[in-house]
Coordinates of C-alpha atoms and ligand atoms in Angstrom, one line a residue:
M1 CA -57.9 126.4 30.5
K2 CA -61.6 126.2 30.8
K3 CA -62.0 128.4 27.8
T4 CA -59.7 126.1 25.8
I5 CA -61.7 123.1 26.7
V6 CA -65.0 124.8 25.7
F7 CA -63.3 125.8 22.5
I8 CA -62.2 122.3 21.7
L9 CA -65.6 120.9 22.5
F10 CA -67.2 123.5 20.3
L11 CA -64.9 122.4 17.5
I12 CA -65.8 118.8 17.9
T13 CA -69.5 119.5 18.1
S14 CA -69.4 121.7 15.0
T15 CA -67.5 119.1 13.1
A16 CA -69.9 116.4 14.0
N17 CA -72.8 118.7 13.0
A18 CA -71.1 119.6 9.8
Q19 CA -70.6 115.9 9.0
Q20 CA -74.1 115.0 9.9
S21 CA -75.5 117.9 7.8
A22 CA -73.2 116.9 4.9
S23 CA -74.6 113.4 5.0
I24 CA -77.0 112.3 2.2
V25 CA -79.0 110.3 4.9
G26 CA -81.6 111.9 7.1
A27 CA -85.1 113.1 7.4
G28 CA -86.0 115.1 4.2
K29 CA -82.5 114.4 2.7
T30 CA -81.7 112.5 -0.5
V31 CA -81.9 109.2 1.3
D32 CA -84.8 109.6 3.8
P33 CA -84.7 106.6 6.2
Y34 CA -88.2 107.4 7.5
H35 CA -90.0 107.9 4.1
Y36 CA -89.2 105.6 1.2
A37 CA -91.0 103.2 -1.1
S38 CA -90.1 100.4 -3.5
V39 CA -89.8 101.7 -7.1
K40 CA -90.2 98.6 -9.3
S41 CA -89.4 99.7 -12.9
V42 CA -88.0 102.9 -14.5
T43 CA -86.2 103.6 -17.7
F44 CA -83.3 106.0 -16.7
N45 CA -81.2 108.0 -19.1
K46 CA -77.8 107.4 -17.5
A47 CA -77.2 105.2 -14.5
V48 CA -79.2 102.8 -12.3
V49 CA -78.9 100.6 -9.3
A50 CA -81.2 97.7 -8.7
S51 CA -81.0 96.1 -5.3
A52 CA -83.1 94.3 -2.6
H53 CA -84.0 97.5 -0.7
P54 CA -85.1 101.0 -1.7
L55 CA -82.6 102.7 0.7
A56 CA -79.7 100.7 -0.7
S57 CA -80.6 101.6 -4.3
E58 CA -81.1 105.2 -3.3
V59 CA -77.6 105.4 -1.7
G60 CA -76.0 103.7 -4.7
A61 CA -77.6 106.2 -7.2
A62 CA -76.7 109.2 -5.0
I63 CA -73.1 108.1 -4.9
M64 CA -73.0 108.0 -8.7
K65 CA -74.6 111.5 -8.8
Q66 CA -71.9 112.7 -6.6
G67 CA -69.3 111.6 -9.2
G68 CA -68.8 107.9 -8.2
N69 CA -68.8 105.1 -10.8
A70 CA -70.6 101.8 -10.7
F71 CA -67.9 100.3 -8.4
D72 CA -68.4 103.1 -5.9
A73 CA -72.1 102.6 -6.1
M74 CA -71.7 98.9 -5.6
I75 CA -69.5 99.4 -2.4
A76 CA -72.0 101.9 -0.9
T77 CA -75.0 99.8 -1.9
Q78 CA -73.6 96.7 -0.4
L79 CA -72.6 98.4 2.9
T80 CA -76.1 99.8 3.1
L81 CA -77.7 96.4 2.5
A82 CA -75.6 95.2 5.5
V83 CA -77.6 97.6 7.6
V84 CA -81.1 97.8 6.1
Y85 CA -81.5 94.1 4.9
P86 CA -80.0 92.1 7.7
G87 CA -81.5 88.8 6.4
A88 CA -79.0 88.7 3.5
G89 CA -77.1 92.0 3.2
N90 CA -74.0 91.4 5.2
L91 CA -70.6 92.0 6.7
G92 CA -70.5 88.4 8.0
G93 CA -71.0 86.6 4.7
G94 CA -69.3 86.6 1.3
G95 CA -70.0 87.0 -2.5
F96 CA -68.8 87.3 -6.0
L97 CA -68.4 90.5 -8.1
I98 CA -68.4 90.3 -11.9
A99 CA -67.9 93.5 -13.8
R100 CA -67.1 94.9 -17.2
K101 CA -65.3 98.2 -17.2
S102 CA -66.1 100.8 -19.8
D103 CA -62.7 99.9 -21.4
G104 CA -64.0 96.4 -22.1
K105 CA -61.9 94.6 -19.5
S106 CA -63.8 92.2 -17.2
V107 CA -63.2 91.8 -13.5
A108 CA -64.2 88.7 -11.4
L109 CA -63.6 89.0 -7.6
D110 CA -64.1 86.0 -5.5
Y111 CA -64.8 86.9 -1.8
R112 CA -66.5 83.7 -1.0
E113 CA -66.3 82.4 2.7
M114 CA -63.5 79.9 3.4
A115 CA -63.6 76.9 5.7
P116 CA -61.7 77.7 8.9
A117 CA -58.3 76.0 9.3
K118 CA -59.7 73.6 12.0
A119 CA -62.5 72.4 9.6
S120 CA -62.3 68.9 8.3
R121 CA -64.2 66.6 6.0
D122 CA -66.3 64.7 8.6
M123 CA -66.8 67.6 11.0
Y124 CA -70.6 67.3 10.8
L125 CA -70.8 63.5 11.2
D126 CA -71.7 61.9 14.5
K127 CA -69.8 58.9 15.9
D128 CA -72.0 56.6 13.8
G129 CA -71.3 58.5 10.6
N130 CA -74.7 60.2 10.4
A131 CA -74.8 63.7 9.0
Q132 CA -75.9 66.4 11.5
N133 CA -77.3 68.9 9.2
E134 CA -78.5 71.0 12.2
L135 CA -74.8 71.9 12.9
S136 CA -74.0 72.9 9.3
E137 CA -77.2 75.0 9.0
N138 CA -77.4 77.0 12.2
G139 CA -75.2 78.4 14.9
H140 CA -71.6 79.1 15.4
L141 CA -70.2 76.0 13.8
S142 CA -72.0 76.6 10.5
S143 CA -70.0 79.8 9.7
G144 CA -67.3 80.1 7.2
V145 CA -64.6 82.9 7.4
P146 CA -66.4 86.0 6.0
G147 CA -65.1 87.5 2.8
T148 CA -67.4 90.5 2.3
V149 CA -65.3 93.3 3.9
A150 CA -62.2 92.0 2.0
G151 CA -64.2 92.0 -1.2
L152 CA -65.2 95.6 -0.7
F153 CA -61.6 96.7 -0.3
A154 CA -60.5 94.6 -3.3
T155 CA -63.1 96.6 -5.3
M156 CA -61.7 100.0 -4.2
P157 CA -58.9 100.2 -6.9
F158 CA -61.8 100.4 -9.5
A159 CA -63.7 103.1 -7.5
K160 CA -63.2 106.9 -7.7
L161 CA -64.4 108.2 -4.3
S162 CA -63.0 107.7 -0.8
F163 CA -64.0 104.7 1.2
K164 CA -65.0 107.1 4.0
A165 CA -67.6 108.7 1.7
L166 CA -68.9 105.3 0.6
I167 CA -69.4 103.8 4.1
Q168 CA -70.9 106.9 5.7
P169 CA -74.5 106.4 4.6
A170 CA -74.4 102.9 6.1
I171 CA -73.0 104.3 9.4
D172 CA -75.8 106.9 9.5
L173 CA -78.4 104.3 8.9
A174 CA -77.1 102.0 11.6
E175 CA -76.5 104.7 14.1
Y176 CA -79.7 106.8 13.7
G177 CA -82.0 104.0 12.4
F178 CA -84.4 103.5 9.6
V179 CA -88.0 102.4 9.5
I180 CA -88.5 98.7 8.5
T181 CA -90.9 97.3 5.9
A182 CA -93.7 94.8 6.4
H183 CA -91.5 92.1 4.9
E184 CA -88.6 92.9 7.3
A185 CA -90.9 92.9 10.3
A186 CA -92.4 89.5 9.4
A187 CA -89.0 88.0 8.8
L188 CA -87.5 89.3 12.1
N189 CA -90.5 88.1 14.0
S190 CA -90.4 84.6 12.5
T191 CA -86.6 84.4 13.2
K192 CA -86.9 85.6 16.9
E193 CA -86.7 82.1 18.4
D194 CA -83.7 81.2 16.2
F195 CA -81.9 84.4 17.3
L196 CA -82.5 83.5 20.9
K197 CA -81.3 79.9 20.4
Y198 CA -78.2 80.6 18.2
S199 CA -76.9 83.8 19.5
S200 CA -75.2 84.0 22.9
Q201 CA -76.5 87.5 23.8
P202 CA -79.6 89.6 22.9
S203 CA -79.2 91.8 19.8
A204 CA -80.8 94.7 18.0
F205 CA -83.0 92.3 16.1
I206 CA -84.9 91.1 19.1
K207 CA -87.5 93.1 21.1
D208 CA -90.3 92.1 23.5
Q209 CA -93.2 93.2 21.3
P210 CA -93.4 91.9 17.7
W211 CA -91.9 94.1 15.0
K212 CA -94.3 95.9 12.7
A213 CA -93.9 97.9 9.5
G214 CA -92.8 101.5 10.4
D215 CA -90.8 100.5 13.5
T216 CA -87.3 102.0 13.6
L217 CA -84.4 99.6 13.6
I218 CA -81.3 101.1 15.3
Q219 CA -78.0 99.1 15.4
P220 CA -75.4 100.9 17.5
Q221 CA -73.0 97.9 17.7
L222 CA -73.1 97.6 13.9
A223 CA -72.5 101.3 13.6
A224 CA -69.4 100.9 15.8
T225 CA -68.1 98.0 13.6
L226 CA -68.6 100.1 10.5
K227 CA -66.7 103.0 12.1
R228 CA -63.8 100.7 12.9
I229 CA -63.8 99.6 9.2
R230 CA -64.0 103.3 8.1
D231 CA -61.1 104.1 10.3
N232 CA -58.8 101.1 10.0
G233 CA -59.8 99.7 6.6
S234 CA -59.9 95.9 6.1
K235 CA -58.0 95.6 9.5
G236 CA -61.0 97.2 11.2
F237 CA -62.8 93.9 10.5
Y238 CA -60.2 91.1 10.3
E239 CA -58.0 92.3 13.2
G240 CA -58.3 94.3 16.3
E241 CA -61.6 94.8 18.2
T242 CA -63.9 93.3 15.6
A243 CA -61.7 90.1 15.3
K244 CA -61.7 89.9 19.0
L245 CA -65.4 90.1 19.2
I246 CA -65.8 87.4 16.5
V247 CA -63.4 85.0 18.2
E248 CA -65.0 85.6 21.6
E249 CA -68.4 84.8 20.0
M250 CA -67.0 81.6 18.5
Q251 CA -65.6 80.6 21.9
R252 CA -69.0 81.1 23.5
G253 CA -70.7 78.8 21.0
N254 CA -68.1 76.2 20.0
G255 CA -67.4 77.8 16.6
M256 CA -64.1 77.4 14.8
I257 CA -63.2 80.8 13.3
S258 CA -59.8 81.9 14.9
Y259 CA -57.7 85.1 14.8
D260 CA -55.5 83.5 12.1
D261 CA -58.4 82.5 10.0
L262 CA -59.5 86.1 9.9
K263 CA -56.1 87.5 9.3
N264 CA -55.4 85.1 6.6
Y265 CA -58.6 85.6 4.6
T266 CA -57.8 86.4 0.9
V267 CA -59.9 87.6 -2.0
K268 CA -59.1 85.7 -5.3
Q269 CA -59.1 87.3 -8.7
R270 CA -60.8 84.8 -11.0
T271 CA -61.1 84.6 -14.8
A272 CA -64.7 85.3 -15.8
I273 CA -66.6 82.7 -17.8
A274 CA -67.4 84.0 -21.3
F275 CA -69.5 82.4 -23.9
D276 CA -71.9 83.2 -26.8
Y277 CA -75.6 82.5 -26.9
R278 CA -77.5 83.4 -30.1
G279 CA -75.0 86.1 -30.9
Y280 CA -74.9 87.7 -27.5
N281 CA -71.8 87.5 -25.3
I282 CA -72.5 86.3 -21.8
I283 CA -70.0 86.9 -18.9
S284 CA -70.6 85.1 -15.6
F285 CA -68.8 83.7 -12.5
P286 CA -66.5 80.7 -12.6
P287 CA -65.9 78.2 -9.7
P288 CA -66.1 78.2 -6.8
S289 CA -69.5 79.2 -8.1
S290 CA -71.3 76.6 -10.2
G291 CA -73.5 79.4 -11.5
G292 CA -71.5 80.5 -14.6
I293 CA -70.8 76.9 -15.9
L294 CA -74.5 75.9 -15.3
L295 CA -75.7 79.0 -17.1
A296 CA -73.4 78.2 -20.0
Q297 CA -74.5 74.5 -20.1
M298 CA -78.2 75.3 -19.9
L299 CA -78.2 78.0 -22.6
K300 CA -76.0 76.0 -24.9
M301 CA -78.1 72.9 -24.6
I302 CA -81.2 74.8 -25.8
E303 CA -79.4 77.0 -28.4
K304 CA -80.0 74.7 -31.4
Y305 CA -83.8 74.7 -30.7
P306 CA -86.0 77.6 -31.9
V307 CA -87.3 78.3 -28.3
G308 CA -88.8 81.6 -29.2
S309 CA -91.2 80.0 -31.7
Y310 CA -92.3 77.4 -29.1
G311 CA -93.9 80.2 -27.1
F312 CA -93.3 81.5 -23.5
Q313 CA -94.1 78.9 -20.9
S314 CA -95.5 76.5 -23.5
A315 CA -95.1 72.9 -22.4
K316 CA -92.6 72.6 -25.3
S317 CA -90.3 75.4 -24.2
V318 CA -90.5 74.5 -20.5
Q319 CA -89.9 70.8 -21.1
L320 CA -86.8 71.5 -23.1
M321 CA -85.5 73.9 -20.4
I322 CA -86.2 71.4 -17.6
E323 CA -84.2 68.7 -19.4
A324 CA -81.3 71.2 -19.8
E325 CA -81.5 72.1 -16.1
R326 CA -81.6 68.4 -15.1
R327 CA -78.5 67.5 -17.0
A328 CA -76.5 70.6 -15.9
Y329 CA -77.3 70.0 -12.2
A330 CA -76.2 66.4 -12.4
D331 CA -72.8 67.7 -13.5
R332 CA -72.8 70.2 -10.7
A333 CA -73.1 67.4 -8.1
Q334 CA -70.2 65.5 -9.5
H335 CA -67.7 67.8 -11.0
M336 CA -67.8 71.2 -9.3
G337 CA -66.0 72.6 -6.3
D338 CA -63.4 75.0 -5.3
P339 CA -60.9 75.0 -8.2
D340 CA -58.0 75.5 -5.8
Y341 CA -58.8 72.1 -4.3
W342 CA -60.5 70.2 -7.2
K343 CA -59.8 70.1 -10.9
V344 CA -63.1 71.3 -12.3
P345 CA -63.3 70.2 -16.0
Q346 CA -64.7 73.7 -16.9
K347 CA -63.7 73.7 -20.6
T348 CA -65.2 70.3 -21.3
L349 CA -68.3 70.9 -19.3
M350 CA -69.0 74.0 -21.5
S351 CA -67.9 72.5 -24.9
D352 CA -70.4 72.1 -27.7
A353 CA -69.4 68.4 -28.3
Y354 CA -69.9 67.5 -24.6
L355 CA -73.2 69.3 -24.3
A356 CA -74.5 67.7 -27.6
E357 CA -73.7 64.3 -26.1
R358 CA -75.6 65.3 -22.9
M359 CA -78.7 66.1 -24.8
K360 CA -78.5 63.0 -27.1
D361 CA -81.1 61.1 -25.0
Y362 CA -83.4 64.1 -24.8
N363 CA -87.0 63.1 -25.7
P364 CA -89.4 66.1 -26.4
N365 CA -92.4 63.9 -25.6
K366 CA -91.3 62.4 -22.3
A367 CA -89.7 63.2 -19.0
S368 CA -86.2 61.9 -18.5
V369 CA -85.7 60.1 -15.1
S370 CA -82.9 61.6 -12.9
A371 CA -81.9 58.1 -11.7
D372 CA -80.9 57.4 -15.3
I373 CA -79.1 60.7 -15.9
K374 CA -75.7 60.5 -14.3
A375 CA -73.2 63.2 -14.4
G376 CA -71.4 63.3 -17.8
T377 CA -68.2 61.3 -17.9
I378 CA -65.2 63.4 -18.5
H379 CA -62.7 61.8 -20.1
E380 CA -80.5 76.5 -0.7
S381 CA -84.9 79.8 2.7
E382 CA -82.4 81.1 0.1
E383 CA -81.3 84.4 1.3
T384 CA -78.7 85.7 -0.9
T385 CA -79.0 89.2 -2.4
H386 CA -78.0 90.7 -5.7
I387 CA -77.1 94.1 -6.9
S388 CA -77.1 95.1 -10.6
I389 CA -75.6 98.5 -11.6
I390 CA -74.7 100.4 -14.7
D391 CA -73.2 103.9 -14.7
E392 CA -73.0 106.8 -17.2
Q393 CA -69.7 105.5 -18.6
G394 CA -71.0 102.0 -19.3
N395 CA -69.3 100.3 -16.4
M396 CA -71.4 97.3 -15.6
V397 CA -71.3 95.6 -12.1
A398 CA -73.2 92.6 -11.0
V399 CA -72.7 91.4 -7.4
T400 CA -74.3 88.5 -5.6
T401 CA -73.6 88.2 -1.9
T402 CA -74.9 85.8 0.7
L403 CA -75.3 84.7 4.3
N404 CA -76.7 81.5 2.9
N405 CA -79.9 80.9 4.8
S406 CA -82.2 83.8 5.9
Y407 CA -80.2 85.7 8.6
G408 CA -77.4 83.1 8.1
S409 CA -76.4 81.1 11.1
K410 CA -78.7 83.4 13.2
T411 CA -75.6 84.0 15.3
V412 CA -75.2 87.7 16.0
V413 CA -71.7 88.6 17.0
D414 CA -72.1 90.2 20.4
G415 CA -70.6 93.7 20.5
A416 CA -70.2 93.8 16.7
G417 CA -73.8 93.7 15.8
F418 CA -73.6 91.6 12.6
I419 CA -74.9 88.2 11.7
L420 CA -72.5 85.4 10.7
N421 CA -73.2 83.2 7.6
D422 CA -74.1 79.5 7.7
E423 CA -72.2 78.9 4.4
M424 CA -70.5 75.6 5.7
D425 CA -73.8 74.0 4.6
D426 CA -72.9 74.7 1.0
F427 CA -70.3 72.1 1.3
S428 CA -71.3 68.5 0.8
I429 CA -71.1 67.4 4.4
K430 CA -71.5 63.7 3.5
P431 CA -71.6 62.3 -0.1
G432 CA -75.2 61.9 -1.2
V433 CA -76.7 63.7 1.8
P434 CA -78.7 66.7 0.6
N435 CA -77.9 70.2 1.9
M436 CA -80.7 72.6 2.9
Y437 CA -81.4 73.2 -0.8
G438 CA -81.7 69.5 -1.5
A439 CA -78.4 69.7 -3.5
I440 CA -76.2 66.6 -3.5
G441 CA -72.5 66.6 -3.7
G442 CA -69.4 64.5 -3.3
E443 CA -65.6 64.6 -3.3
A444 CA -65.4 67.7 -5.4
N445 CA -67.2 69.7 -2.7
A446 CA -66.1 67.9 0.4
I447 CA -65.0 70.0 3.4
A448 CA -61.3 70.9 3.7
A449 CA -59.5 73.5 5.7
G450 CA -59.3 76.8 3.8
K451 CA -61.5 75.5 1.0
R452 CA -64.3 77.6 -0.5
M453 CA -67.7 75.9 -0.5
L454 CA -69.4 75.5 -3.9
S455 CA -71.9 78.2 -4.7
S456 CA -74.7 78.7 -7.1
M457 CA -74.5 82.5 -7.3
T458 CA -74.6 83.8 -10.8
P459 CA -73.9 87.5 -11.2
T460 CA -74.1 87.9 -15.0
L461 CA -73.5 90.5 -17.7
V462 CA -74.7 90.3 -21.3
L463 CA -73.2 92.1 -24.3
K464 CA -74.7 92.7 -27.7
G465 CA -72.3 93.7 -30.4
N466 CA -69.7 94.1 -27.7
K467 CA -71.7 96.8 -26.0
P468 CA -73.5 96.5 -22.7
F469 CA -76.9 94.9 -23.0
M470 CA -78.0 93.4 -19.7
V471 CA -77.0 93.2 -16.0
V472 CA -78.7 90.4 -14.2
G473 CA -78.6 88.2 -11.0
T474 CA -80.7 86.9 -8.2
P475 CA -80.7 85.3 -4.8
G476 CA -82.2 81.9 -4.4
G477 CA -79.7 79.1 -3.5
T478 CA -79.7 76.4 -6.1
T479 CA -82.5 78.1 -8.0
I480 CA -80.2 81.0 -8.8
P481 CA -78.7 79.6 -12.1
T482 CA -82.1 78.5 -13.4
S483 CA -83.6 82.0 -12.6
V484 CA -80.8 83.7 -14.4
F485 CA -81.2 81.2 -17.3
Q486 CA -84.9 81.9 -17.6
S487 CA -84.5 85.7 -17.3
I488 CA -82.0 85.7 -20.1
V489 CA -84.2 83.4 -22.3
N490 CA -87.2 85.7 -21.6
V491 CA -85.3 88.7 -22.9
I492 CA -83.4 87.1 -25.8
D493 CA -85.9 84.3 -27.0
F494 CA -89.2 85.8 -25.9
N495 CA -88.4 89.5 -26.4
M496 CA -89.6 90.5 -23.0
N497 CA -89.1 93.8 -21.4
A498 CA -87.1 93.9 -18.1
T499 CA -90.2 93.8 -15.9
D500 CA -91.8 90.8 -17.5
A501 CA -88.5 89.0 -17.7
V502 CA -88.1 89.3 -14.0
N503 CA -91.6 88.8 -12.8
K504 CA -93.1 86.2 -15.0
P505 CA -93.5 82.8 -13.1
K506 CA -90.4 80.7 -12.8
F507 CA -89.7 77.0 -12.6
H508 CA -86.8 75.0 -11.3
H509 CA -85.3 71.5 -11.8
Q510 CA -82.0 70.5 -10.1
W511 CA -81.6 66.8 -11.1
L512 CA -82.3 65.6 -7.5
P513 CA -84.9 65.7 -6.2
D514 CA -86.5 64.6 -9.5
E515 CA -89.3 67.2 -9.5
V516 CA -90.1 70.5 -11.2
M517 CA -90.8 73.3 -8.7
V518 CA -93.1 76.0 -10.0
E519 CA -94.4 79.3 -8.7
S520 CA -98.0 79.4 -7.9
N521 CA -98.9 81.5 -10.8
F522 CA -97.2 79.2 -13.3
S523 CA -99.5 78.2 -16.3
A524 CA -101.9 75.5 -15.0
E525 CA -102.3 74.2 -18.6
T526 CA -98.6 73.7 -19.1
K527 CA -98.4 72.0 -15.6
M528 CA -101.0 69.5 -16.6
T529 CA -99.4 68.8 -20.0
L530 CA -96.0 68.2 -18.3
E531 CA -97.6 66.0 -15.7
K532 CA -99.0 63.8 -18.4
M533 CA -95.5 63.6 -19.8
G534 CA -94.2 62.1 -16.6
Y535 CA -93.0 65.2 -14.7
K536 CA -93.6 65.5 -11.0
M537 CA -94.8 69.2 -10.6
V538 CA -94.5 70.7 -7.1
D539 CA -95.9 74.2 -6.2
R540 CA -93.7 76.4 -4.1
G541 CA -93.3 80.0 -3.0
G542 CA -91.5 82.7 -5.0
I543 CA -88.4 81.8 -6.9
G544 CA -85.6 84.4 -6.7
R545 CA -85.6 88.1 -6.5
T546 CA -84.1 89.1 -9.8
E547 CA -82.6 92.6 -10.5
L548 CA -82.3 93.2 -14.2
I549 CA -81.1 96.2 -16.2
K550 CA -81.6 96.1 -19.9
I551 CA -79.7 98.7 -22.1
L552 CA -82.0 99.8 -24.9
A553 CA -80.9 100.6 -28.4
D554 CA -80.9 104.4 -27.7
G555 CA -78.6 103.8 -24.7
K556 CA -81.3 104.3 -22.0
R557 CA -81.3 101.9 -19.0
E558 CA -84.6 100.0 -18.5
S559 CA -84.5 98.6 -15.0
A560 CA -86.6 96.1 -13.1
A561 CA -86.5 95.3 -9.4
D562 CA -88.3 92.0 -8.5
G563 CA -91.9 92.2 -7.5
R564 CA -91.4 89.3 -5.0
G565 CA -89.8 91.5 -2.3
D566 CA -88.9 95.1 -1.2
D567 CA -86.5 95.3 -4.2
S568 CA -86.2 98.7 -5.8
V569 CA -84.4 100.6 -8.5
A570 CA -83.0 104.2 -8.3
G571 CA -81.1 106.2 -10.9
Y572 CA -81.1 109.2 -13.1
Ligands
LIG1 N1 -75.4 80.2 -0.3 C1 -76.0 80.1 -1.6 C2 -75.0 80.0 -2.6 O1 -73.8 80.5 -2.5 O2 -75.3 79.4 -3.6

């Protein structure tokens, strides 16, 4: 008997060792959690992943080298980000996937969070009708029902490898740990008080001494959750132990998410937005994201002007683009919301006639005033994260996911080790009251049970001659569509390479507040000229963290990871 037990133990031990030694993650292995660095720009021959963290990009590239395609890489990269980039990578948030398969068919998966069944239009108003932004921005009540895990499983039919193979790197990184960057250390330190305030129990993200670069972050509870998902599929998150842990966390902090909310979560297949800009075909995400429509509106509003000849970041080109941004965002506030609850006039908003009408009062010598620009009549800290991927076969995948604010609600699900989103703040909690990004909304984006809150995420693909040309996207709350807009204009109109298109200073106007936000390295001369024309110019920190892949004429993949963060590319 004793012998038998020893034999079984030996078998288990040797299997575990074999698994661990087969893993691509470990000291000295393909993905080394203790030695890594950001790689900002490389032109690869065949395949590339650009994401917010070097370890996540390395995992995605390794998966493709093992025979996976861009969808496999996306699933593995996103799961890895949930471990190595807790500020935005997530299991407790949601996202959008836009893809173009090598056979030319496009895929648009909506795994945006949903308002819980108990949510209601005025849930964030006090008895006097005042908006309580604090409740929609932080803590248990700010969370929508997470969609990320369902989104990963909805992507599996397009993938080639087993889910077990795709999730294992994330499990290893959570279980054995990885060293954190200076950015991550600073972010965890500055969020410590919020974690203490909005979580009911201590978590792996909190320690007595301040975090510093090179410390190892180990997340055993998260590893256990990932294993439940590995073993039980989607039910490993939406039912059973993980669901119980989420609901118990909700009960401790007056949150609303119930067992039924989790069980009933569904991914929606959407129809991608497709339009032309100067002979290129652009494919982007439809509502409940505002991103694709805004992108189409802004590009089409400037298309009849020879922007390239105006010069990059000349007052003339920037002023035109600001006015396009202003008008598009006025429409966002009025007309956009979850299409299952609100009739979004998508076709009209993107039509040439409507957009020509919107630009009729555009004056190239003077700032318009937002108070005069209403929405057309129809007859977001900004911690989202983006992954751009292209594989050897030409499958293109762009995915943007979000917890909303940095570290979301700052509520860590005790026992499950992941952070919940604060996506409820993306609804309009009261008409005319700005959300954390200063965005205004109304009836179209009012809260309702089961509704998806309006997003700005803009994962985007560009084709040239019906062949892959660009994969692009960025985090940044309401600045997302304007950053993607400017990155595309930088490449198409200003002939920039991927690195410049991503890293050159960006600007942002969103109708209200009526001001132009610019990065600190924005041209001082252009700023002065615009101020003289009547624009209020406001300096701010970095705008977006764009990941861009440009496919060159010889088929090589030129890639750029944003210099504003730990972003990194990997490929072969
Ligand atoms: N939470 C940011 C967005 O979805 O736009």
